[in-house]
């Protein structure tokens, strides 16, 4: 929605640009955003719309070529349930020992993972799961509207597609086994339409006959090419007067405990505010601020089946394989599988093989010209909630830790952080995401 001056409304208020003042003189602030993924670029766009701050995005890679490039592309408004559901501690050993279950561990990395894993599994109970789901609902529940607001009136709008989002099960018993998660979704206002047997096959004829039930959510969406989308958003940001710099951030420089510059391999970059949106790579930067964040990489995989035919018409989560099949510009992208093994190890072919096997089992009519494999790093905080807010009164703000929901929650997070930096606190409680909760 636009106001009379052409500004976008946010949380009931107008985003009309305002300068900050010091001693009666108008001074545009200098803001540096670390990270050119969906969260960083969204933050930059909203900040330029809300203010006259000089905004620079810094990343060692071009926009959209990190974790934001490789994901299922779904605007998954109903993805509010964390992995750490009740019973996970009891089930986890069996999952790891089952070669057909999409959970992998690099055992050489396991000793380093243990401190984080203990904190992570401590949330696998009903009260913490409900607390986390409530927080995630605030970030992702209106994702389609948030993306549409982000791209309204820009060339990036064409990348956003509204669609259904289905969950495919072998039968009613398999669907009922997920009753706890569907209960959380119900409490958040998400109700699926159930199709069984012939109705499911008529709705999506390319699915395997072994899939006997579809639970379909309306009012969702997907991105035709996540990497291309973030690059298009970066051009929007530059068109609004923002700057993008290729560099690696090394440290921060302070004056009276306030940020004064970001130190990079391209030299110091003076600033009045800084925003960390570098995903799992934010962890070492937070350590320089005296905060040890329990954050691990959840190594995510995808395969693109190029020029694919015999594919679903909309994104479908194959529940048995815990992966999503999404039709995209390049073909069919199948994304999912969880692997723990740190940042340094290369991809595991066994993971790709399982993903490939499961995709072909769920989609027996699938044909394609070639495959493209990808591995990336999803930032997983021990409590499954992103870190959004200011670190003490340093002028450094956080916008990372989105686990599986980075693309889904990126625009909303960017809007919130931009509001904080622009001295216009959002009319909402973001206490659940406080970066100081791990202090």
CSV table of N, CA and C in Angstrom, one decimal, residues 38-198:
chain,number,residue,atom,x,y,z
A,38,UNK,N,19.5,-12.7,0.4
A,38,UNK,CA,18.2,-12.2,0.4
A,38,UNK,C,17.9,-11.2,1.6
A,39,UNK,N,18.5,-11.6,2.8
A,39,UNK,CA,18.2,-10.7,4.0
A,39,UNK,C,19.0,-9.4,3.8
A,40,UNK,N,20.2,-9.4,3.4
A,40,UNK,CA,21.0,-8.2,3.3
A,40,UNK,C,20.4,-7.3,2.2
A,41,UNK,N,20.1,-7.8,1.0
A,41,UNK,CA,19.6,-7.0,-0.1
A,41,UNK,C,18.2,-6.4,0.3
A,42,UNK,N,17.4,-7.2,0.9
A,42,UNK,CA,16.1,-6.8,1.4
A,42,UNK,C,16.2,-5.6,2.4
A,43,UNK,N,17.1,-5.8,3.3
A,43,UNK,CA,17.4,-4.7,4.3
A,43,UNK,C,17.8,-3.4,3.6
A,44,UNK,N,18.7,-3.6,2.6
A,44,UNK,CA,19.2,-2.4,1.9
A,44,UNK,C,18.1,-1.7,1.1
A,45,UNK,N,17.2,-2.4,0.5
A,45,UNK,CA,16.1,-1.8,-0.2
A,45,UNK,C,15.2,-1.0,0.7
A,46,UNK,N,14.8,-1.7,1.8
A,46,UNK,CA,13.9,-1.0,2.8
A,46,UNK,C,14.6,0.2,3.4
A,47,UNK,N,15.8,0.1,3.7
A,47,UNK,CA,16.5,1.2,4.3
A,47,UNK,C,16.6,2.4,3.4
A,48,UNK,N,16.9,2.2,2.1
A,48,UNK,CA,16.9,3.3,1.2
A,48,UNK,C,15.5,3.9,1.0
A,49,UNK,N,14.5,3.1,1.1
A,49,UNK,CA,13.1,3.6,0.9
A,49,UNK,C,12.7,4.4,2.2
A,50,UNK,N,13.2,4.0,3.3
A,50,UNK,CA,12.8,4.7,4.6
A,50,UNK,C,13.6,5.9,4.9
A,51,UNK,N,14.8,6.1,4.3
A,51,UNK,CA,15.7,7.1,4.8
A,51,UNK,C,16.6,7.6,3.7
A,52,UNK,N,17.4,8.6,4.0
A,52,UNK,CA,18.5,9.1,3.1
A,52,UNK,C,19.8,8.6,3.5
A,53,UNK,N,19.9,7.6,4.3
A,53,UNK,CA,21.2,7.0,4.7
A,53,UNK,C,22.0,6.5,3.4
A,54,UNK,N,23.3,6.7,3.5
A,54,UNK,CA,24.2,6.1,2.5
A,54,UNK,C,24.4,4.7,2.9
A,55,UNK,N,23.9,3.8,2.0
A,55,UNK,CA,23.9,2.4,2.3
A,55,UNK,C,24.8,1.6,1.4
A,56,UNK,N,25.7,0.8,1.9
A,56,UNK,CA,26.6,0.0,1.1
A,56,UNK,C,26.5,-1.5,1.6
A,57,UNK,N,26.3,-2.4,0.7
A,57,UNK,CA,26.3,-3.8,0.9
A,57,UNK,C,27.7,-4.3,0.6
A,58,UNK,N,28.3,-5.1,1.5
A,58,UNK,CA,29.6,-5.7,1.3
A,58,UNK,C,29.5,-7.2,1.4
A,59,UNK,N,30.1,-7.9,0.4
A,59,UNK,CA,30.1,-9.3,0.4
A,59,UNK,C,31.3,-9.8,-0.4
A,60,UNK,N,31.9,-10.9,-0.1
A,60,UNK,CA,33.0,-11.4,-0.8
A,60,UNK,C,32.5,-12.0,-2.2
A,61,UNK,N,31.2,-12.3,-2.2
A,61,UNK,CA,30.6,-12.9,-3.5
A,61,UNK,C,29.6,-11.9,-4.0
A,62,UNK,N,29.3,-12.0,-5.3
A,62,UNK,CA,28.3,-11.1,-5.9
A,62,UNK,C,26.9,-11.5,-5.3
A,63,UNK,N,25.9,-10.6,-5.4
A,63,UNK,CA,24.6,-10.8,-4.8
A,63,UNK,C,24.0,-12.2,-5.3
A,64,UNK,N,23.4,-12.9,-4.4
A,64,UNK,CA,22.6,-14.1,-4.7
A,64,UNK,C,23.5,-15.3,-5.1
A,65,UNK,N,24.7,-15.3,-4.7
A,65,UNK,CA,25.6,-16.5,-5.1
A,65,UNK,C,26.0,-17.3,-3.9
A,66,UNK,N,25.5,-17.0,-2.7
A,66,UNK,CA,25.8,-17.8,-1.5
A,66,UNK,C,24.6,-18.7,-1.2
A,67,UNK,N,24.2,-18.8,0.0
A,67,UNK,CA,23.2,-19.6,0.5
A,67,UNK,C,21.8,-19.2,-0.2
A,68,UNK,N,21.6,-18.0,-0.4
A,68,UNK,CA,20.4,-17.5,-1.0
A,68,UNK,C,20.2,-18.1,-2.4
A,69,UNK,N,21.2,-18.6,-3.1
A,69,UNK,CA,21.1,-19.2,-4.4
A,69,UNK,C,20.5,-20.6,-4.3
A,70,UNK,N,20.9,-21.3,-3.3
A,70,UNK,CA,20.5,-22.7,-3.3
A,70,UNK,C,19.5,-23.0,-2.2
A,71,UNK,N,18.3,-23.1,-2.6
A,71,UNK,CA,17.2,-23.5,-1.7
A,71,UNK,C,16.0,-23.9,-2.5
A,72,UNK,N,14.9,-24.4,-1.9
A,72,UNK,CA,13.8,-24.9,-2.6
A,72,UNK,C,13.0,-23.8,-3.3
A,73,UNK,N,13.2,-22.5,-2.9
A,73,UNK,CA,12.6,-21.4,-3.6
A,73,UNK,C,11.1,-21.2,-3.1
A,74,UNK,N,10.7,-21.9,-2.1
A,74,UNK,CA,9.3,-21.8,-1.7
A,74,UNK,C,9.1,-20.6,-0.7
A,75,UNK,N,8.0,-19.9,-0.9
A,75,UNK,CA,7.6,-18.9,0.1
A,75,UNK,C,6.7,-19.6,1.1
A,76,UNK,N,7.3,-20.3,2.0
A,76,UNK,CA,6.6,-21.3,2.8
A,76,UNK,C,6.1,-20.7,4.1
A,77,UNK,N,4.9,-20.0,4.0
A,77,UNK,CA,4.3,-19.3,5.1
A,77,UNK,C,4.0,-20.3,6.3
A,78,UNK,N,3.8,-21.5,6.0
A,78,UNK,CA,3.4,-22.5,7.0
A,78,UNK,C,4.6,-23.2,7.6
A,79,UNK,N,5.8,-22.8,7.2
A,79,UNK,CA,7.0,-23.5,7.8
A,79,UNK,C,7.4,-22.9,9.1
A,80,UNK,N,6.6,-23.2,10.1
A,80,UNK,CA,6.8,-22.6,11.4
A,80,UNK,C,7.3,-23.6,12.4
A,81,UNK,N,7.2,-24.9,12.1
A,81,UNK,CA,7.6,-25.9,13.1
A,81,UNK,C,9.1,-26.2,13.0
A,82,UNK,N,9.9,-26.1,14.1
A,82,UNK,CA,11.3,-26.4,14.1
A,82,UNK,C,11.5,-27.9,14.0
A,83,UNK,N,12.7,-28.2,13.6
A,83,UNK,CA,13.1,-29.6,13.5
A,83,UNK,C,13.1,-30.3,14.9
A,84,UNK,N,13.4,-29.5,15.9
A,84,UNK,CA,13.4,-30.0,17.3
A,84,UNK,C,12.1,-30.2,17.9
A,85,UNK,N,11.3,-31.1,17.3
A,85,UNK,CA,10.0,-31.4,17.9
A,85,UNK,C,10.1,-32.4,19.0
A,86,UNK,N,9.1,-32.5,19.9
A,86,UNK,CA,9.2,-33.5,20.9
A,86,UNK,C,9.4,-34.9,20.4
A,87,UNK,N,10.3,-35.7,21.0
A,87,UNK,CA,10.6,-37.0,20.6
A,87,UNK,C,11.9,-37.1,19.7
A,88,UNK,N,12.4,-36.0,19.3
A,88,UNK,CA,13.6,-36.0,18.4
A,88,UNK,C,14.8,-36.7,19.1
A,89,UNK,N,15.0,-36.5,20.4
A,89,UNK,CA,16.1,-37.1,21.0
A,89,UNK,C,16.0,-38.6,20.9
A,90,UNK,N,14.9,-39.2,21.1
A,90,UNK,CA,14.7,-40.6,21.0
A,90,UNK,C,14.8,-41.1,19.6
A,91,UNK,N,14.4,-40.4,18.6
A,91,UNK,CA,14.4,-40.8,17.2
A,91,UNK,C,15.7,-40.6,16.5
A,92,UNK,N,16.5,-39.7,17.0
A,92,UNK,CA,17.7,-39.3,16.2
A,92,UNK,C,18.7,-40.4,15.9
A,93,UNK,N,19.0,-41.3,16.9
A,93,UNK,CA,20.0,-42.3,16.5
A,93,UNK,C,19.5,-43.2,15.4
A,94,UNK,N,18.2,-43.6,15.4
A,94,UNK,CA,17.7,-44.4,14.3
A,94,UNK,C,17.7,-43.7,13.0
A,95,UNK,N,17.5,-42.4,13.0
A,95,UNK,CA,17.6,-41.6,11.8
A,95,UNK,C,19.0,-41.6,11.2
A,96,UNK,N,20.0,-41.5,12.0
A,96,UNK,CA,21.3,-41.4,11.6
A,96,UNK,C,21.8,-42.8,11.1
A,97,UNK,N,21.3,-43.8,11.6
A,97,UNK,CA,21.7,-45.2,11.2
A,97,UNK,C,21.0,-45.7,10.0
A,98,UNK,N,19.9,-45.0,9.6
A,98,UNK,CA,19.1,-45.5,8.5
A,98,UNK,C,19.6,-44.9,7.2
A,99,UNK,N,20.2,-45.6,6.3
A,99,UNK,CA,20.8,-45.1,5.1
A,99,UNK,C,19.8,-44.4,4.1
A,100,UNK,N,18.5,-44.7,4.3
A,100,UNK,CA,17.5,-44.1,3.5
A,100,UNK,C,16.8,-42.9,4.1
A,101,UNK,N,17.3,-42.5,5.3
A,101,UNK,CA,16.7,-41.3,5.9
A,101,UNK,C,17.6,-40.1,5.6
A,102,UNK,N,17.0,-39.0,5.3
A,102,UNK,CA,17.8,-37.8,4.8
A,102,UNK,C,18.5,-37.0,5.9
A,103,UNK,N,19.2,-37.7,6.8
A,103,UNK,CA,20.0,-37.0,7.8
A,103,UNK,C,21.4,-37.7,7.8
A,104,UNK,N,22.4,-36.8,7.6
A,104,UNK,CA,23.8,-37.3,7.5
A,104,UNK,C,24.7,-36.6,8.5
A,105,UNK,N,25.7,-37.3,8.9
A,105,UNK,CA,26.7,-36.8,9.9
A,105,UNK,C,28.1,-37.1,9.4
A,106,UNK,N,28.9,-36.0,9.3
A,106,UNK,CA,30.4,-36.2,9.1
A,106,UNK,C,31.0,-36.5,10.5
A,107,UNK,N,31.2,-37.8,10.8
A,107,UNK,CA,31.6,-38.2,12.1
A,107,UNK,C,32.9,-37.6,12.6
A,108,UNK,N,33.8,-37.2,11.7
A,108,UNK,CA,35.0,-36.6,12.1
A,108,UNK,C,34.7,-35.2,12.7
A,109,UNK,N,33.6,-34.6,12.3
A,109,UNK,CA,33.2,-33.3,12.8
A,109,UNK,C,32.4,-33.4,14.1
A,110,UNK,N,31.9,-34.5,14.5
A,110,UNK,CA,31.0,-34.7,15.6
A,110,UNK,C,31.5,-34.1,16.9
A,111,UNK,N,32.8,-34.3,17.3
A,111,UNK,CA,33.2,-33.7,18.6
A,111,UNK,C,33.0,-32.2,18.6
A,112,UNK,N,33.3,-31.5,17.5
A,112,UNK,CA,33.1,-30.0,17.4
A,112,UNK,C,31.6,-29.7,17.5
A,113,UNK,N,30.7,-30.6,17.1
A,113,UNK,CA,29.3,-30.3,17.0
A,113,UNK,C,28.6,-30.5,18.3
A,114,UNK,N,29.2,-31.3,19.2
A,114,UNK,CA,28.5,-31.7,20.5
A,114,UNK,C,28.0,-30.5,21.3
A,115,UNK,N,28.8,-29.5,21.6
A,115,UNK,CA,28.3,-28.4,22.4
A,115,UNK,C,27.0,-27.7,21.9
A,116,UNK,N,27.0,-27.5,20.5
A,116,UNK,CA,25.8,-26.9,19.9
A,116,UNK,C,24.7,-28.0,19.9
A,117,UNK,N,25.0,-29.2,19.7
A,117,UNK,CA,24.0,-30.3,19.6
A,117,UNK,C,23.2,-30.4,20.9
A,118,UNK,N,24.0,-30.3,22.0
A,118,UNK,CA,23.3,-30.4,23.3
A,118,UNK,C,22.3,-29.3,23.5
A,119,UNK,N,22.7,-28.1,23.2
A,119,UNK,CA,21.8,-26.9,23.3
A,119,UNK,C,20.6,-27.1,22.3
A,120,UNK,N,20.9,-27.6,21.1
A,120,UNK,CA,19.8,-27.8,20.1
A,120,UNK,C,18.8,-28.8,20.6
A,121,UNK,N,19.2,-29.9,21.0
A,121,UNK,CA,18.3,-31.0,21.4
A,121,UNK,C,17.6,-30.6,22.7
A,122,UNK,N,18.1,-29.7,23.5
A,122,UNK,CA,17.4,-29.3,24.7
A,122,UNK,C,16.1,-28.6,24.4
A,123,UNK,N,15.9,-28.1,23.2
A,123,UNK,CA,14.6,-27.5,22.8
A,123,UNK,C,13.6,-28.5,22.2
A,124,UNK,N,14.0,-29.8,22.2
A,124,UNK,CA,13.1,-30.8,21.6
A,124,UNK,C,12.0,-31.2,22.7
A,125,UNK,N,11.2,-30.3,23.1
A,125,UNK,CA,10.1,-30.5,24.0
A,125,UNK,C,8.9,-29.6,23.6
A,126,UNK,N,7.8,-29.9,24.1
A,126,UNK,CA,6.5,-29.2,23.7
A,126,UNK,C,6.6,-27.7,23.9
A,127,UNK,N,7.0,-27.3,25.1
A,127,UNK,CA,6.9,-25.8,25.4
A,127,UNK,C,7.8,-25.0,24.6
A,128,UNK,N,9.1,-25.5,24.4
A,128,UNK,CA,10.0,-24.8,23.6
A,128,UNK,C,9.6,-24.8,22.1
A,129,UNK,N,9.1,-25.9,21.6
A,129,UNK,CA,8.7,-26.0,20.2
A,129,UNK,C,7.5,-25.0,20.0
A,130,UNK,N,6.6,-24.9,20.9
A,130,UNK,CA,5.5,-23.9,20.7
A,130,UNK,C,6.0,-22.5,20.7
A,131,UNK,N,7.0,-22.2,21.6
A,131,UNK,CA,7.6,-20.9,21.7
A,131,UNK,C,8.3,-20.6,20.4
A,132,UNK,N,9.0,-21.5,19.9
A,132,UNK,CA,9.8,-21.3,18.6
A,132,UNK,C,8.8,-21.1,17.5
A,133,UNK,N,7.8,-21.9,17.4
A,133,UNK,CA,6.8,-21.8,16.3
A,133,UNK,C,6.1,-20.5,16.3
A,134,UNK,N,5.8,-20.0,17.5
A,134,UNK,CA,5.2,-18.6,17.6
A,134,UNK,C,6.1,-17.6,17.0
A,135,UNK,N,7.4,-17.7,17.3
A,135,UNK,CA,8.3,-16.7,16.8
A,135,UNK,C,8.5,-16.8,15.3
A,136,UNK,N,8.6,-18.0,14.8
A,136,UNK,CA,8.7,-18.2,13.4
A,136,UNK,C,7.5,-17.7,12.6
A,137,UNK,N,6.3,-17.9,13.2
A,137,UNK,CA,5.1,-17.5,12.5
A,137,UNK,C,5.2,-16.0,12.2
A,138,UNK,N,5.7,-15.2,13.2
A,138,UNK,CA,5.8,-13.8,13.0
A,138,UNK,C,6.7,-13.4,11.8
A,139,UNK,N,7.7,-14.2,11.6
A,139,UNK,CA,8.7,-13.9,10.5
A,139,UNK,C,8.2,-14.4,9.1
A,140,UNK,N,7.5,-15.5,9.1
A,140,UNK,CA,7.2,-16.1,7.8
A,140,UNK,C,5.7,-16.1,7.4
A,141,UNK,N,4.9,-15.9,8.4
A,141,UNK,CA,3.4,-16.1,8.2
A,141,UNK,C,2.8,-15.3,7.1
A,142,UNK,N,3.4,-14.1,6.8
A,142,UNK,CA,2.9,-13.2,5.7
A,142,UNK,C,3.9,-13.1,4.6
A,143,UNK,N,4.7,-14.1,4.3
A,143,UNK,CA,5.8,-14.0,3.4
A,143,UNK,C,5.4,-13.6,2.0
A,144,UNK,N,4.3,-14.0,1.5
A,144,UNK,CA,3.9,-13.6,0.1
A,144,UNK,C,3.7,-12.1,0.1
A,145,UNK,N,2.9,-11.6,1.0
A,145,UNK,CA,2.7,-10.2,1.1
A,145,UNK,C,4.0,-9.4,1.2
A,146,UNK,N,4.9,-9.9,2.0
A,146,UNK,CA,6.2,-9.2,2.3
A,146,UNK,C,7.0,-9.2,1.0
A,147,UNK,N,7.1,-10.3,0.3
A,147,UNK,CA,7.8,-10.3,-1.0
A,147,UNK,C,7.2,-9.4,-2.0
A,148,UNK,N,5.8,-9.4,-2.1
A,148,UNK,CA,5.1,-8.5,-3.0
A,148,UNK,C,5.4,-7.0,-2.7
A,149,UNK,N,5.4,-6.7,-1.4
A,149,UNK,CA,5.7,-5.3,-1.0
A,149,UNK,C,7.1,-4.9,-1.4
A,150,UNK,N,8.0,-5.9,-1.2
A,150,UNK,CA,9.5,-5.6,-1.5
A,150,UNK,C,9.7,-5.3,-3.0
A,151,UNK,N,8.9,-6.0,-3.9
A,151,UNK,CA,9.2,-5.9,-5.3
A,151,UNK,C,8.2,-5.0,-6.0
A,152,UNK,N,7.2,-4.5,-5.3
A,152,UNK,CA,6.1,-3.7,-5.9
A,152,UNK,C,6.7,-2.5,-6.8
A,153,UNK,N,6.3,-2.5,-8.0
A,153,UNK,CA,6.7,-1.4,-8.9
A,153,UNK,C,8.1,-1.6,-9.4
A,154,UNK,N,8.7,-2.7,-9.3
A,154,UNK,CA,10.1,-2.9,-9.7
A,154,UNK,C,10.2,-4.0,-10.8
A,155,UNK,N,11.3,-4.1,-11.4
A,155,UNK,CA,11.5,-5.2,-12.4
A,155,UNK,C,11.7,-6.6,-11.7
A,156,UNK,N,11.8,-6.6,-10.4
A,156,UNK,CA,12.0,-7.9,-9.7
A,156,UNK,C,10.7,-8.6,-9.5
A,157,UNK,N,9.5,-7.9,-9.7
A,157,UNK,CA,8.2,-8.5,-9.4
A,157,UNK,C,7.9,-9.7,-10.1
A,158,UNK,N,8.5,-9.9,-11.3
A,158,UNK,CA,8.1,-11.1,-12.2
A,158,UNK,C,8.7,-12.4,-11.6
A,159,UNK,N,9.6,-12.3,-10.7
A,159,UNK,CA,10.2,-13.5,-10.1
A,159,UNK,C,9.3,-14.2,-9.1
A,160,UNK,N,8.4,-13.4,-8.6
A,160,UNK,CA,7.5,-13.9,-7.5
A,160,UNK,C,6.3,-14.5,-8.0
A,161,UNK,N,6.0,-15.8,-7.7
A,161,UNK,CA,4.8,-16.5,-8.2
A,161,UNK,C,4.0,-16.9,-7.0
A,162,UNK,N,2.7,-16.6,-7.0
A,162,UNK,CA,1.8,-17.1,-6.0
A,162,UNK,C,1.4,-18.5,-6.4
A,163,UNK,N,1.3,-19.4,-5.5
A,163,UNK,CA,0.9,-20.8,-5.8
A,163,UNK,C,0.4,-21.5,-4.6
A,164,UNK,N,0.0,-22.8,-4.8
A,164,UNK,CA,-0.2,-23.7,-3.7
A,164,UNK,C,1.1,-24.3,-3.2
A,165,UNK,N,1.1,-24.9,-2.1
A,165,UNK,CA,2.3,-25.7,-1.6
A,165,UNK,C,1.7,-26.9,-1.0
A,166,UNK,N,2.1,-28.1,-1.5
A,166,UNK,CA,1.5,-29.4,-1.1
A,166,UNK,C,2.6,-30.2,-0.3
A,167,UNK,N,2.0,-31.0,0.6
A,167,UNK,CA,2.8,-32.0,1.3
A,167,UNK,C,2.3,-33.4,0.8
A,168,UNK,N,3.2,-34.2,0.3
A,168,UNK,CA,2.8,-35.5,-0.2
A,168,UNK,C,3.1,-36.6,0.7
A,169,UNK,N,2.1,-37.5,1.0
A,169,UNK,CA,2.3,-38.6,1.9
A,169,UNK,C,1.9,-39.9,1.2
A,170,UNK,N,2.4,-41.0,1.7
A,170,UNK,CA,2.0,-42.3,1.1
A,170,UNK,C,0.6,-42.6,1.4
A,171,UNK,N,0.1,-42.3,2.6
A,171,UNK,CA,-1.3,-42.6,3.0
A,171,UNK,C,-1.8,-41.8,4.1
A,172,UNK,N,-3.0,-42.0,4.6
A,172,UNK,CA,-3.6,-41.3,5.7
A,172,UNK,C,-2.8,-41.5,7.0
A,173,UNK,N,-2.3,-42.7,7.2
A,173,UNK,CA,-1.5,-43.0,8.4
A,173,UNK,C,-0.2,-42.2,8.5
A,174,UNK,N,0.4,-42.0,7.3
A,174,UNK,CA,1.7,-41.2,7.3
A,174,UNK,C,1.4,-39.8,7.6
A,175,UNK,N,0.2,-39.3,7.1
A,175,UNK,CA,-0.2,-37.9,7.3
A,175,UNK,C,-0.5,-37.7,8.8
A,176,UNK,N,-1.2,-38.7,9.4
A,176,UNK,CA,-1.6,-38.6,10.8
A,176,UNK,C,-0.3,-38.7,11.7
A,177,UNK,N,0.7,-39.3,11.2
A,177,UNK,CA,2.0,-39.4,12.0
A,177,UNK,C,2.6,-38.0,12.2
A,178,UNK,N,2.2,-37.0,11.4
A,178,UNK,CA,2.7,-35.6,11.5
A,178,UNK,C,1.7,-34.8,12.2
A,179,UNK,N,0.8,-35.4,12.9
A,179,UNK,CA,-0.3,-34.6,13.5
A,179,UNK,C,0.2,-33.5,14.4
A,180,UNK,N,1.3,-33.7,15.1
A,180,UNK,CA,1.8,-32.6,16.0
A,180,UNK,C,2.1,-31.4,15.2
A,181,UNK,N,2.9,-31.5,14.1
A,181,UNK,CA,3.2,-30.4,13.3
A,181,UNK,C,2.0,-29.7,12.7
A,182,UNK,N,1.1,-30.5,12.2
A,182,UNK,CA,-0.1,-29.9,11.6
A,182,UNK,C,-1.0,-29.2,12.7
A,183,UNK,N,-0.9,-29.7,13.9
A,183,UNK,CA,-1.5,-29.0,15.0
A,183,UNK,C,-1.0,-27.6,15.2
A,184,UNK,N,0.4,-27.5,15.2
A,184,UNK,CA,1.0,-26.2,15.3
A,184,UNK,C,0.5,-25.3,14.2
A,185,UNK,N,0.5,-25.8,13.0
A,185,UNK,CA,0.0,-25.0,11.8
A,185,UNK,C,-1.4,-24.6,12.0
A,186,UNK,N,-2.2,-25.5,12.5
A,186,UNK,CA,-3.6,-25.1,12.7
A,186,UNK,C,-3.8,-24.0,13.7
A,187,UNK,N,-3.0,-24.0,14.8
A,187,UNK,CA,-3.0,-22.9,15.8
A,187,UNK,C,-2.6,-21.6,15.2
A,188,UNK,N,-1.7,-21.7,14.1
A,188,UNK,CA,-1.2,-20.4,13.5
A,188,UNK,C,-2.2,-20.0,12.3
A,189,UNK,N,-3.2,-20.7,12.1
A,189,UNK,CA,-4.2,-20.3,11.1
A,189,UNK,C,-4.0,-21.0,9.7
A,190,UNK,N,-3.2,-22.0,9.7
A,190,UNK,CA,-3.0,-22.7,8.4
A,190,UNK,C,-3.7,-24.1,8.4
A,191,UNK,N,-4.6,-24.2,7.4
A,191,UNK,CA,-5.4,-25.4,7.2
A,191,UNK,C,-5.3,-26.0,5.8
A,192,UNK,N,-4.9,-27.2,5.7
A,192,UNK,CA,-4.7,-27.8,4.4
A,192,UNK,C,-6.0,-28.3,3.8
A,193,UNK,N,-6.0,-28.4,2.5
A,193,UNK,CA,-7.1,-29.1,1.8
A,193,UNK,C,-6.5,-30.5,1.5
A,194,UNK,N,-7.3,-31.6,1.9
A,194,UNK,CA,-6.8,-32.9,1.8
A,194,UNK,C,-7.4,-33.6,0.5
A,195,UNK,N,-6.5,-34.2,-0.3
A,195,UNK,CA,-7.0,-35.0,-1.4
A,195,UNK,C,-6.3,-36.4,-1.3
A,196,UNK,N,-7.2,-37.4,-1.5
A,196,UNK,CA,-6.7,-38.8,-1.3
A,196,UNK,C,-7.0,-39.6,-2.6
A,197,UNK,N,-6.2,-40.7,-2.8
A,197,UNK,CA,-6.4,-41.6,-3.8
A,197,UNK,C,-6.5,-41.0,-5.2
A,198,UNK,N,-7.6,-41.2,-5.9
A,198,UNK,CA,-7.7,-40.7,-7.3
A,198,UNK,C,-7.7,-39.2,-7.3
